[in-house]
Amino acid sequence: MIALTVNGSPQEVDLPGDMPLLWALREGLNLTGTKFGCGIASCGACTVLVDGVAEKSCQVALSDAAGKSITTIEGLGAPGALHALQAAWVKAQVAQCGYCQSGQIMRAAGLLAETPDPSDAEIDAAMESNLCRCGTYPRIRAAIKDAAQQMKGL
């Protein structure tokens, strides 16, 4: 059994330690908001927060996540409420196909936790490892800036 905290709740999973965290979340805990994109850490669709840091879950072994706090897109906002980033994503109409968006939002959450008022260059640098086939990068940047402003007011 591997113990970890997922979205604030203690969890124990009886899965192989070398299984990628991505599959433990999706198959073991039925948290399907974290997406499989490429499996080789090239796209970022599987991004989650591990102890507050954005990580590509396809490359994190379940055993390496033991004892850590994992936040997925399902646990980002308060129960029944959107996180400022999720609200900004909706407001800016970022998503087209939407497949990459949970990973984009989680990468942005990691950025804002580290840099609460990022410049355009800081946003671009942080987000460059997450790909969007629809090319909504300008809207992603606008949503992150909007969320940063909203979060300042909290």
CSV table of N, CA, C and O in Angstrom, one decimal, residues 7 12 21 25 28 43 46 49 54 58 68 73 75-76 92 100 118 125 130:
chain,number,residue,atom,x,y,z
A,7,ASN,N,-5.9,15.8,-3.1
A,7,ASN,CA,-6.9,16.8,-3.0
A,7,ASN,C,-7.4,17.0,-1.6
A,7,ASN,O,-8.6,17.1,-1.3
A,12,GLU,N,-4.9,5.6,0.3
A,12,GLU,CA,-3.9,4.4,0.2
A,12,GLU,C,-4.3,3.7,-1.1
A,12,GLU,O,-5.5,3.4,-1.3
A,21,LEU,N,2.2,8.1,-11.6
A,21,LEU,CA,1.2,8.7,-10.8
A,21,LEU,C,0.0,9.0,-11.6
A,21,LEU,O,-1.2,8.9,-11.1
A,25,LEU,N,-3.8,8.0,-10.4
A,25,LEU,CA,-4.9,8.9,-10.2
A,25,LEU,C,-6.1,8.5,-11.1
A,25,LEU,O,-7.2,8.5,-10.6
A,28,GLY,N,-6.7,4.2,-10.5
A,28,GLY,CA,-6.8,3.7,-9.1
A,28,GLY,C,-7.7,4.6,-8.3
A,28,GLY,O,-8.4,4.1,-7.4
A,43,CYS,N,4.0,17.0,-23.4
A,43,CYS,CA,2.8,17.8,-23.7
A,43,CYS,C,2.3,18.6,-22.5
A,43,CYS,O,1.7,19.6,-22.6
A,46,CYS,N,-0.9,16.0,-18.4
A,46,CYS,CA,-1.0,15.3,-17.1
A,46,CYS,C,-0.5,16.1,-15.9
A,46,CYS,O,-0.3,15.5,-14.8
A,49,LEU,N,-0.2,19.2,-9.2
A,49,LEU,CA,0.7,19.8,-8.2
A,49,LEU,C,1.2,18.7,-7.2
A,49,LEU,O,0.3,17.9,-6.7
A,54,ALA,N,4.2,22.2,-9.8
A,54,ALA,CA,3.6,21.6,-11.0
A,54,ALA,C,4.6,20.5,-11.5
A,54,ALA,O,5.8,20.8,-11.7
A,58,CYS,N,2.9,11.8,-15.6
A,58,CYS,CA,3.3,10.6,-16.4
A,58,CYS,C,4.7,10.2,-16.1
A,58,CYS,O,5.1,9.1,-16.4
A,68,LYS,N,3.4,12.4,-0.1
A,68,LYS,CA,3.3,13.8,-0.6
A,68,LYS,C,1.8,14.2,-0.8
A,68,LYS,O,0.9,13.4,-0.8
A,73,ILE,N,-6.8,18.7,-10.9
A,73,ILE,CA,-7.8,19.7,-11.3
A,73,ILE,C,-9.1,19.6,-10.5
A,73,ILE,O,-9.7,20.6,-10.2
A,75,GLY,N,-9.4,19.0,-7.4
A,75,GLY,CA,-9.2,19.5,-6.0
A,75,GLY,C,-8.7,20.9,-6.0
A,75,GLY,O,-8.4,21.4,-4.9
A,76,LEU,N,-8.6,21.6,-7.1
A,76,LEU,CA,-8.0,22.9,-7.2
A,76,LEU,C,-8.9,24.0,-6.5
A,76,LEU,O,-8.5,24.7,-5.7
A,92,ALA,N,-12.3,34.0,-20.1
A,92,ALA,CA,-11.5,34.3,-21.3
A,92,ALA,C,-11.8,33.3,-22.5
A,92,ALA,O,-11.2,33.4,-23.5
A,100,CYS,N,-6.2,19.7,-23.2
A,100,CYS,CA,-4.9,20.1,-22.5
A,100,CYS,C,-5.2,21.0,-21.3
A,100,CYS,O,-4.3,21.3,-20.5
A,118,PRO,N,2.9,37.5,-12.2
A,118,PRO,CA,3.9,37.2,-13.2
A,118,PRO,C,3.8,38.2,-14.4
A,118,PRO,O,2.7,38.6,-14.8
A,125,ALA,N,7.4,31.6,-20.1
A,125,ALA,CA,8.5,30.7,-19.7
A,125,ALA,C,7.9,29.5,-18.9
A,125,ALA,O,8.3,28.4,-19.1
A,130,ASN,N,3.8,23.2,-21.6
A,130,ASN,CA,2.5,22.7,-21.8
A,130,ASN,C,2.0,23.1,-23.2
A,130,ASN,O,1.9,24.3,-23.5
